[in-house]
Tab-separated table of C-alpha atoms in Angstrom:
chain	number	residue	atom	x	y	z
A	1307	MET	CA	6.765	-8.507	6.892
A	1308	PHE	CA	6.283	-8.417	3.229
A	1309	GLU	CA	6.279	-5.567	0.530
A	1310	ILE	CA	3.290	-4.268	-1.467
A	1311	ARG	CA	3.500	-2.594	-4.537
A	1312	VAL	CA	0.704	-0.796	-6.449
A	1313	ILE	CA	0.534	1.067	-9.639
A	1314	CYS	CA	-2.221	3.516	-9.738
A	1315	GLN	CA	-3.168	6.886	-11.116
A	1316	PRO	CA	-1.632	9.722	-9.039
A	1317	ASN	CA	-4.894	11.038	-7.580
A	1318	ASP	CA	-5.886	7.534	-6.127
A	1319	ALA	CA	-2.878	7.217	-4.185
A	1320	ASP	CA	-4.224	8.517	-0.832
A	1321	ARG	CA	-7.090	6.093	-1.196
A	1322	VAL	CA	-5.169	3.324	-2.010
A	1323	SER	CA	-2.872	4.070	0.840
A	1324	ARG	CA	-5.774	4.212	3.293
A	1325	ALA	CA	-7.304	0.875	2.061
A	1326	LEU	CA	-4.003	-0.703	2.627
A	1327	ALA	CA	-3.407	0.684	6.017
A	1328	ALA	CA	-7.009	-0.291	7.051
A	1329	ALA	CA	-6.103	-3.886	6.106
A	1330	PHE	CA	-2.628	-4.303	7.080
A	1331	ASP	CA	-0.036	-2.620	9.490
A	1332	THR	CA	1.819	-0.569	6.864
A	1333	GLY	CA	4.521	1.987	6.951
A	1334	PRO	CA	4.774	5.060	5.070
A	1335	ALA	CA	4.346	4.849	1.559
A	1336	ARG	CA	7.362	4.929	-0.927
A	1337	GLN	CA	6.213	6.990	-3.707
A	1338	TYR	CA	7.706	6.978	-7.266
A	1339	PRO	CA	6.589	7.996	-10.983
A	1340	THR	CA	6.195	5.029	-13.303
A	1341	ARG	CA	8.597	4.936	-16.304
A	1342	ASP	CA	6.097	6.752	-18.544
A	1343	GLY	CA	5.345	9.492	-15.794
A	1344	LYS	CA	1.426	8.849	-16.267
A	1345	ARG	CA	1.040	6.826	-13.159
A	1346	THR	CA	2.384	6.438	-9.378
A	1347	ARG	CA	4.254	3.467	-7.900
A	1348	LEU	CA	3.730	3.157	-4.506
A	1349	TYR	CA	5.522	0.547	-2.142
A	1350	PHE	CA	4.677	-0.574	1.544
A	1351	THR	CA	6.326	-2.620	3.858
A	1352	ALA	CA	3.598	-4.387	5.684
A	1353	ALA	CA	2.659	-7.027	7.973
A	1354	HIS	CA	-0.562	-8.957	8.941
A	1355	ARG	CA	-2.667	-7.389	11.587
A	1356	PRO	CA	-2.343	-9.632	14.708
A	1357	THR	CA	-5.577	-11.682	15.499
A	1358	THR	CA	-7.482	-10.905	18.619
A	1359	PRO	CA	-8.904	-13.794	20.480
A	1360	GLU	CA	-12.728	-14.165	20.194
A	1361	SER	CA	-14.598	-13.132	23.597
A	1362	GLU	CA	-16.364	-15.991	25.209
């Protein structure tokens, strides 16, 4: 497992969450404002998706 931190515009938070969930196994995002209050910090706990063996 590993942590991902993303700083983005508040209206991009859902799109970023969906994109990361498509690429990794993620838990729910923890969301906090940045210090200046203009952007959003998203924190995800993530794991690599298990690889599936190729069909023969």
